[in-house]
Coordinates of N, CA, C and O in Angstrom, one line a residue:
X1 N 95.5 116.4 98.7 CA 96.9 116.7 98.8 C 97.4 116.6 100.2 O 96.7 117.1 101.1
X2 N 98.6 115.9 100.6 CA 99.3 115.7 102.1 C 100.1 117.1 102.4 O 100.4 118.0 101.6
X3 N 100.2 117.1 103.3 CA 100.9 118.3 104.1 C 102.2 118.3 103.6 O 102.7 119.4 103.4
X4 N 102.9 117.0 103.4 CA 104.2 117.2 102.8 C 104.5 117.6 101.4 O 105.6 117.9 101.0
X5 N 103.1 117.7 100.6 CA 103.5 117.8 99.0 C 102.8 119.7 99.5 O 103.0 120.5 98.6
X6 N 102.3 120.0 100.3 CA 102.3 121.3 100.5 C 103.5 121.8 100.5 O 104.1 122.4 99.6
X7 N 103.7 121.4 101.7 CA 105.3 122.0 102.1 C 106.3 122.0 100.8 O 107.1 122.9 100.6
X8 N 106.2 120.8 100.1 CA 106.9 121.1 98.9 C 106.8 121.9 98.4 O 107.9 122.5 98.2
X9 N 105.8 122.3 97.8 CA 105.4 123.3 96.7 C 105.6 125.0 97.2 O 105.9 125.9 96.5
X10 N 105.3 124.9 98.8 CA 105.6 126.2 99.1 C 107.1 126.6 99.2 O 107.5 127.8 99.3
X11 N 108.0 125.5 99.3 CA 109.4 125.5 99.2 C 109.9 125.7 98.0 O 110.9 126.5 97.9
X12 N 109.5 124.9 96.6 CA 109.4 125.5 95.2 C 108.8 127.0 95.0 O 109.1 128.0 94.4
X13 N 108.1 126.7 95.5 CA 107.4 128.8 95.1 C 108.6 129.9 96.2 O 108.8 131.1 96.1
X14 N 109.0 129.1 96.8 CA 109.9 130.5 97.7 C 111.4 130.2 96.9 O 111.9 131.3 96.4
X15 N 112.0 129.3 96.6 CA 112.9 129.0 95.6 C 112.7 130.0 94.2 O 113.5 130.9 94.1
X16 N 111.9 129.9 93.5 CA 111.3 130.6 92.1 C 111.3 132.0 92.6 O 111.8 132.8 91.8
X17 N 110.7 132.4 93.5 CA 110.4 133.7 93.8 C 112.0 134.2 94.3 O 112.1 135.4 94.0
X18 N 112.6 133.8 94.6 CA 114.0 134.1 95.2 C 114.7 134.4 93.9 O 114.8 135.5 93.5
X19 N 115.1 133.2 93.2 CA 115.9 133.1 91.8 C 114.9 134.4 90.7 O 115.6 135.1 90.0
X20 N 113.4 134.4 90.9 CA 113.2 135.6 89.7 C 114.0 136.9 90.3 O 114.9 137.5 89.6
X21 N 113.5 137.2 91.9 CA 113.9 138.3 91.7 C 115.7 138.6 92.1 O 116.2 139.7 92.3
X22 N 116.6 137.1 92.3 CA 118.0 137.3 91.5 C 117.9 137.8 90.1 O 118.4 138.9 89.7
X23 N 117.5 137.1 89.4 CA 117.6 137.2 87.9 C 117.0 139.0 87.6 O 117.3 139.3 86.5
X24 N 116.6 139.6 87.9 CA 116.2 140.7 88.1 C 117.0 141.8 88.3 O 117.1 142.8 87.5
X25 N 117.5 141.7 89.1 CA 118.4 142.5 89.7 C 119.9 142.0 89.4 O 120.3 140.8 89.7
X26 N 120.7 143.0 89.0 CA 122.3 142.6 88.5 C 123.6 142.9 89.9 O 123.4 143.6 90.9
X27 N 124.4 142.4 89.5 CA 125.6 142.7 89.8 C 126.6 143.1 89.5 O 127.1 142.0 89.2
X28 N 127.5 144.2 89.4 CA 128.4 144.4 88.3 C 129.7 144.2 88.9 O 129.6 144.0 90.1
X29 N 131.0 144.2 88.5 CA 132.2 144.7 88.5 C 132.7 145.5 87.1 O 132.5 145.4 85.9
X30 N 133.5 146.3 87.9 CA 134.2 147.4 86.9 C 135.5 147.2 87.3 O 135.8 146.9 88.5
X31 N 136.4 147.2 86.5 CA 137.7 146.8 86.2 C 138.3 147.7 85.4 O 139.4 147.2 85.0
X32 N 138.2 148.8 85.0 CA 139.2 150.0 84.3 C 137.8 150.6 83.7 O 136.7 150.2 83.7
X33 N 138.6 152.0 83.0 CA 137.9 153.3 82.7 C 138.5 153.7 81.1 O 139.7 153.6 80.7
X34 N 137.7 154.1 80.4 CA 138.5 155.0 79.7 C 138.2 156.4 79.5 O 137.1 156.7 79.6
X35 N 139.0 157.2 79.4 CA 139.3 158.8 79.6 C 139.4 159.6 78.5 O 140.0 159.3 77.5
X36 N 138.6 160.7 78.6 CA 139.1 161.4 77.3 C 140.2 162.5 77.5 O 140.5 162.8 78.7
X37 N 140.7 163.0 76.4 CA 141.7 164.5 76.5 C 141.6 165.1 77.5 O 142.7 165.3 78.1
X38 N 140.4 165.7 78.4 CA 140.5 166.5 79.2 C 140.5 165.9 80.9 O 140.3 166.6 82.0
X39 N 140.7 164.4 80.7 CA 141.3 163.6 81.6 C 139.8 163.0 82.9 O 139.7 162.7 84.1
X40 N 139.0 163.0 81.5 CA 137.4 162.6 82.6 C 137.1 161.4 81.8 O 137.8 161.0 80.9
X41 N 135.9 160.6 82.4 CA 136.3 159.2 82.6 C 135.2 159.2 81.4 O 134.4 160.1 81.6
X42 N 135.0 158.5 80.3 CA 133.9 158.3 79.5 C 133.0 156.8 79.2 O 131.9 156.7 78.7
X43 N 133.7 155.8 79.6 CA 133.1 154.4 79.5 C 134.0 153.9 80.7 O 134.9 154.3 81.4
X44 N 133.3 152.9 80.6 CA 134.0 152.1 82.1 C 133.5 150.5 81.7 O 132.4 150.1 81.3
X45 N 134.7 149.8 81.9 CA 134.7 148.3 82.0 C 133.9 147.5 82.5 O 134.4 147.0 83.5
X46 N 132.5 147.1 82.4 CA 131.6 146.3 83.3 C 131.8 144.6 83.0 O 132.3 144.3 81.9
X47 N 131.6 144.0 83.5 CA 131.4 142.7 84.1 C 130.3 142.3 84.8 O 130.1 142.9 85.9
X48 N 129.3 141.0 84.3 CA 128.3 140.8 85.2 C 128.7 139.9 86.1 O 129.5 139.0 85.7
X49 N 128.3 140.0 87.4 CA 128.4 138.6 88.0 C 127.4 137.2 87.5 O 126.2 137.1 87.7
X50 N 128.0 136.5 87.2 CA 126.4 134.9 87.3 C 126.8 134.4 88.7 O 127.4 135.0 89.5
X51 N 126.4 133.3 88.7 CA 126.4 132.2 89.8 C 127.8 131.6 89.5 O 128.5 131.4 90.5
X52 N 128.4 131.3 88.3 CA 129.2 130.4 88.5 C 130.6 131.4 87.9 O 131.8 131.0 87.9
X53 N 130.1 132.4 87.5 CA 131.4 133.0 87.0 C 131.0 134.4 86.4 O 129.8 134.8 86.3
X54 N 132.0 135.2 86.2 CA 132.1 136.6 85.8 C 132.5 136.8 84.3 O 133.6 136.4 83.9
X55 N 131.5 137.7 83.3 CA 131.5 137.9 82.1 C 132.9 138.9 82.0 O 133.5 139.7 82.7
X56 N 133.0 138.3 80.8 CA 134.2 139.9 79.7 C 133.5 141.1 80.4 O 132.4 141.4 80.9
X57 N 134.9 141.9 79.9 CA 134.7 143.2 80.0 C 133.2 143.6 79.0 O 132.7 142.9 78.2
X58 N 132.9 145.2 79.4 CA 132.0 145.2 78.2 C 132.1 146.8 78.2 O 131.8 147.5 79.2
X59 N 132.5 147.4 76.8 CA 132.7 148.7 77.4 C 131.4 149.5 77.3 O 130.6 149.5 76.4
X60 N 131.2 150.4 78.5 CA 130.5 150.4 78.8 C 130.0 152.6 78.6 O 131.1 153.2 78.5
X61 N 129.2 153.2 78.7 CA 129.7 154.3 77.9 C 129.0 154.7 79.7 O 128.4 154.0 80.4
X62 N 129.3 155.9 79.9 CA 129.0 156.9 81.3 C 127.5 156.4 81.4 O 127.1 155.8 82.4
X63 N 126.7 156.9 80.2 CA 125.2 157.4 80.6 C 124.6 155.8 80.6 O 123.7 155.6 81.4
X64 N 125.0 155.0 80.1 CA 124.2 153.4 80.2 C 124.4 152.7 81.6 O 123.6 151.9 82.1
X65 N 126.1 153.0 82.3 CA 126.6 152.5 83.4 C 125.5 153.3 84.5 O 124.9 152.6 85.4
X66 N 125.5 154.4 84.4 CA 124.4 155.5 85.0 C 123.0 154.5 85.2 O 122.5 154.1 86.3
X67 N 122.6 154.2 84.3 CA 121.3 154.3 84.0 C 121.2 152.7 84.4 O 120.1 152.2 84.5
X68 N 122.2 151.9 84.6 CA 122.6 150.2 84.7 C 122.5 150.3 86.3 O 121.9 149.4 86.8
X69 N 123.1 151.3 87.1 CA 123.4 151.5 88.4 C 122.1 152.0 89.1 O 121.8 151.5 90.2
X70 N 121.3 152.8 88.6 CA 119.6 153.7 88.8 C 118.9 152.3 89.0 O 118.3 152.0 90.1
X71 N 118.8 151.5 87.8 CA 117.7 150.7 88.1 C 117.6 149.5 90.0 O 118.5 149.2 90.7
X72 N 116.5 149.4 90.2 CA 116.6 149.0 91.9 C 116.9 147.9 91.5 O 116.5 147.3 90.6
X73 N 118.1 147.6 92.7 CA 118.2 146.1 92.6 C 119.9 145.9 92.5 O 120.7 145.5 93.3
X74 N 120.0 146.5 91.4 CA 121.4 146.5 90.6 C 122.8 147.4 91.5 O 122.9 148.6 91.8
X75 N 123.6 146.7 91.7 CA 124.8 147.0 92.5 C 125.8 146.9 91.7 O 125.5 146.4 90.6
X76 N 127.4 147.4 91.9 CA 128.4 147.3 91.5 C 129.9 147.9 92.3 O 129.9 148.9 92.9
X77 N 130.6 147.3 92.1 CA 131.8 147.1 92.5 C 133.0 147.5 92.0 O 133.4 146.7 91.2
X78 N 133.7 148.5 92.3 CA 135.1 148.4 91.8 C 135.9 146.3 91.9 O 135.9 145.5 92.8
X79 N 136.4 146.3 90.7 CA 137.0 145.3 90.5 C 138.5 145.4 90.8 O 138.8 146.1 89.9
X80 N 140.1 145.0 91.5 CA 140.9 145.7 91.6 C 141.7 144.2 91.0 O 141.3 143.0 91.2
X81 N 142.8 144.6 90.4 CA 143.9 143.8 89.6 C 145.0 143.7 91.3 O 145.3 144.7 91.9
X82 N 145.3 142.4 91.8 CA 146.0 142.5 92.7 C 147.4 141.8 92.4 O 147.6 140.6 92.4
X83 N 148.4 143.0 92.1 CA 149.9 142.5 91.3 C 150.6 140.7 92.3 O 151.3 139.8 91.8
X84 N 150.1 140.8 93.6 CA 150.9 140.0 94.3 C 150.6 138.6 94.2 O 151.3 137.6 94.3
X85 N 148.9 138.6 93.9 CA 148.5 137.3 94.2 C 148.1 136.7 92.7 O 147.8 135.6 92.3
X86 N 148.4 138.0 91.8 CA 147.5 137.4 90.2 C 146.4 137.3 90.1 O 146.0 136.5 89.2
X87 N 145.3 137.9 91.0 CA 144.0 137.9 91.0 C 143.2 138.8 90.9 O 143.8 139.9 91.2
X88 N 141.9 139.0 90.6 CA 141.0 140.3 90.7 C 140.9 140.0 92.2 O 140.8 138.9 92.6
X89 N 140.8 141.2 93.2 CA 139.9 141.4 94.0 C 138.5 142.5 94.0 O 138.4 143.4 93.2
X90 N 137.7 142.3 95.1 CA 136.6 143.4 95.1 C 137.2 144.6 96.1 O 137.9 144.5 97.1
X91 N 136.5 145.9 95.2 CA 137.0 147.1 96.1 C 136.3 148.0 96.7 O 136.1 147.7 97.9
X92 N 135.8 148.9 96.4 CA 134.8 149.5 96.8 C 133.4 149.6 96.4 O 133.4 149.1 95.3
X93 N 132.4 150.0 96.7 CA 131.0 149.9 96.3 C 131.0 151.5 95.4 O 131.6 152.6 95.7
X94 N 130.1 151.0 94.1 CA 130.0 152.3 93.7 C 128.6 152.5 93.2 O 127.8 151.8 92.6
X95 N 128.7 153.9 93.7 CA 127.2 154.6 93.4 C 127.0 155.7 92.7 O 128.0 156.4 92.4
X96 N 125.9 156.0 92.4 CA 125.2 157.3 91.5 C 124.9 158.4 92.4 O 124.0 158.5 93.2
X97 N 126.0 159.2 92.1 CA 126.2 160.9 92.2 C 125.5 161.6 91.4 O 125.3 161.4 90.2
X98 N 124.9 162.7 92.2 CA 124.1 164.1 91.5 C 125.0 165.0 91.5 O 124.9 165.7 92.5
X99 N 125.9 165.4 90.8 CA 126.6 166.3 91.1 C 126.2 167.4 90.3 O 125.2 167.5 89.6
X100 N 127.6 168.7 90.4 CA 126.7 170.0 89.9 C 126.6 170.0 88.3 O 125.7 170.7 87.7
X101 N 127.5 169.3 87.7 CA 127.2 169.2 86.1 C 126.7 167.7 86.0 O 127.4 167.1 85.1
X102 N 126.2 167.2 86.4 CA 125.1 166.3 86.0 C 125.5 165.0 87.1 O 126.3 165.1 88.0
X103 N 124.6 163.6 86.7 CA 125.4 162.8 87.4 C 126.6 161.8 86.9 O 127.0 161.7 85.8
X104 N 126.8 161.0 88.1 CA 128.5 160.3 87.4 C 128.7 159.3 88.4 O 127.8 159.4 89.2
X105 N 129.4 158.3 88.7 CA 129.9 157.3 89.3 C 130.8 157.3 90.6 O 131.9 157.6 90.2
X106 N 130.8 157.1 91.3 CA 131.9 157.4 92.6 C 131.7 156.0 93.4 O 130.7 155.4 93.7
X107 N 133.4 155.9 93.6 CA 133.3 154.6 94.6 C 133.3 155.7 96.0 O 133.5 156.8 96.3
X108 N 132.9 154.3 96.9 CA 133.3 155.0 98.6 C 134.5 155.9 98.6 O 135.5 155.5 98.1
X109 N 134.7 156.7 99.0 CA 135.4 158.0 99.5 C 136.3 157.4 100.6 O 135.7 157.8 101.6
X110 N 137.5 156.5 101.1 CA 138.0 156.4 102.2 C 139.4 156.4 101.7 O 140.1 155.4 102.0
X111 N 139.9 157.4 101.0 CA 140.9 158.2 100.7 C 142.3 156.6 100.4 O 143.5 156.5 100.5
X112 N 141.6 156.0 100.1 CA 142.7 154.8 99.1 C 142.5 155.2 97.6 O 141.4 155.4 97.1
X113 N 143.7 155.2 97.1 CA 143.5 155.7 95.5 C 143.7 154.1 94.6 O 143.6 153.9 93.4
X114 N 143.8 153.2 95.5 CA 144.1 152.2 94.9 C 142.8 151.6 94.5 O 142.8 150.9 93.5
X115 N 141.6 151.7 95.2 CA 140.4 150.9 94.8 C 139.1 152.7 94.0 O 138.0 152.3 93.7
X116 N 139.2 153.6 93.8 CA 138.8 154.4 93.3 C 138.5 154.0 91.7 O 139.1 153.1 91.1
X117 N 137.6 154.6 91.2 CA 137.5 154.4 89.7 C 138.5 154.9 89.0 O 139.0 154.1 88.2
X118 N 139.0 156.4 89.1 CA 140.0 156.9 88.3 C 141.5 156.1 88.4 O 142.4 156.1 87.6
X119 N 141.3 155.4 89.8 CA 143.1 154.3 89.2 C 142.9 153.2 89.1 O 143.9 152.4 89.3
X120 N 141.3 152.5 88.3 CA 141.8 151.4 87.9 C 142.5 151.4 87.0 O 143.2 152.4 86.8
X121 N 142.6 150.0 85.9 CA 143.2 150.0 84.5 C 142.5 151.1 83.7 O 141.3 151.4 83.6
X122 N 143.6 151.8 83.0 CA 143.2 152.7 81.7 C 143.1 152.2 81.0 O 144.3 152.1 80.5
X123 N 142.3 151.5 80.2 CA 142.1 150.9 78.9 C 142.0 151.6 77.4 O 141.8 151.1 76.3
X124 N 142.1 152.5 77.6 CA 142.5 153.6 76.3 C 143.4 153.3 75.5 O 143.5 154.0 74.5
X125 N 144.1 152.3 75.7 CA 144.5 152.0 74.4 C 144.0 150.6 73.8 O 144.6 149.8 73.1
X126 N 142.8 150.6 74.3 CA 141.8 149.2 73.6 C 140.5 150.3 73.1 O 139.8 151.1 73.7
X127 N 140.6 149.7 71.5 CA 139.7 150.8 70.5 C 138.3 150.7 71.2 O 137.7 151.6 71.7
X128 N 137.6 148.8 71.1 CA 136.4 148.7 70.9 C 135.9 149.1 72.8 O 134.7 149.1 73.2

């Protein structure tokens, strides 16, 4: 075997090994919440990222988004509706809170209510 069909193959194996552990690990956006009566958030809107584009909504219930966010690897993003340009933008990074009744979701804390979870879209009046 020549040095160059080395080099190949080690450039294929670092390729492969790159793309598994993409494929491994997710990315999300969240784009709205829905709320129950006593005004706390119970599913939330996820979206995967791929390579070439971003999936439907998928509603998503507290404890699975929890448990989607726990595994290593896996990130996610406030998704924000931007009225001026007609586009999604990205907002804040969100992570998994231990709080005193259990845990829950929180974007970055930098006191904008506009990229927070509680003001994205309310989708509560979409059943599924």
């Amino acid at each position: 075997m020549c040095a160059d069909t080395f080099e190949h193959t080690n450039k294929e194996e670092n390729f492969l090994q790159k793309l598994l552990i993409k494929s491994i690990m997710s990315e999300y956006r969240i784009s709205g919440i829905w709320i129950n009566q006593n005004q706390v958030i119970t599913h939330y809107a996820f979206h995967t990222v791929g390579v070439n584009s971003t999936s439907k909504a998928i509603k998503t219930t507290k404890s699975d988004a929890i448990a989607m966010l726990e595994k290593s690897g896996n990130t996610a993003v406030t998704w924000v509706w931007n009225y001026k340009t007609s586009k999604w933008g990205i907002g804040e990074t969100v992570e998994v809170v231990h709080g005193e009744n259990g845990k829950y979701l929180r974007s970055n804390r930098d006191d904008r209510l506009t990229d927070n979870l509680r003001h994205l879209v309310d989708f509560d009046w979409i059943t599924q």
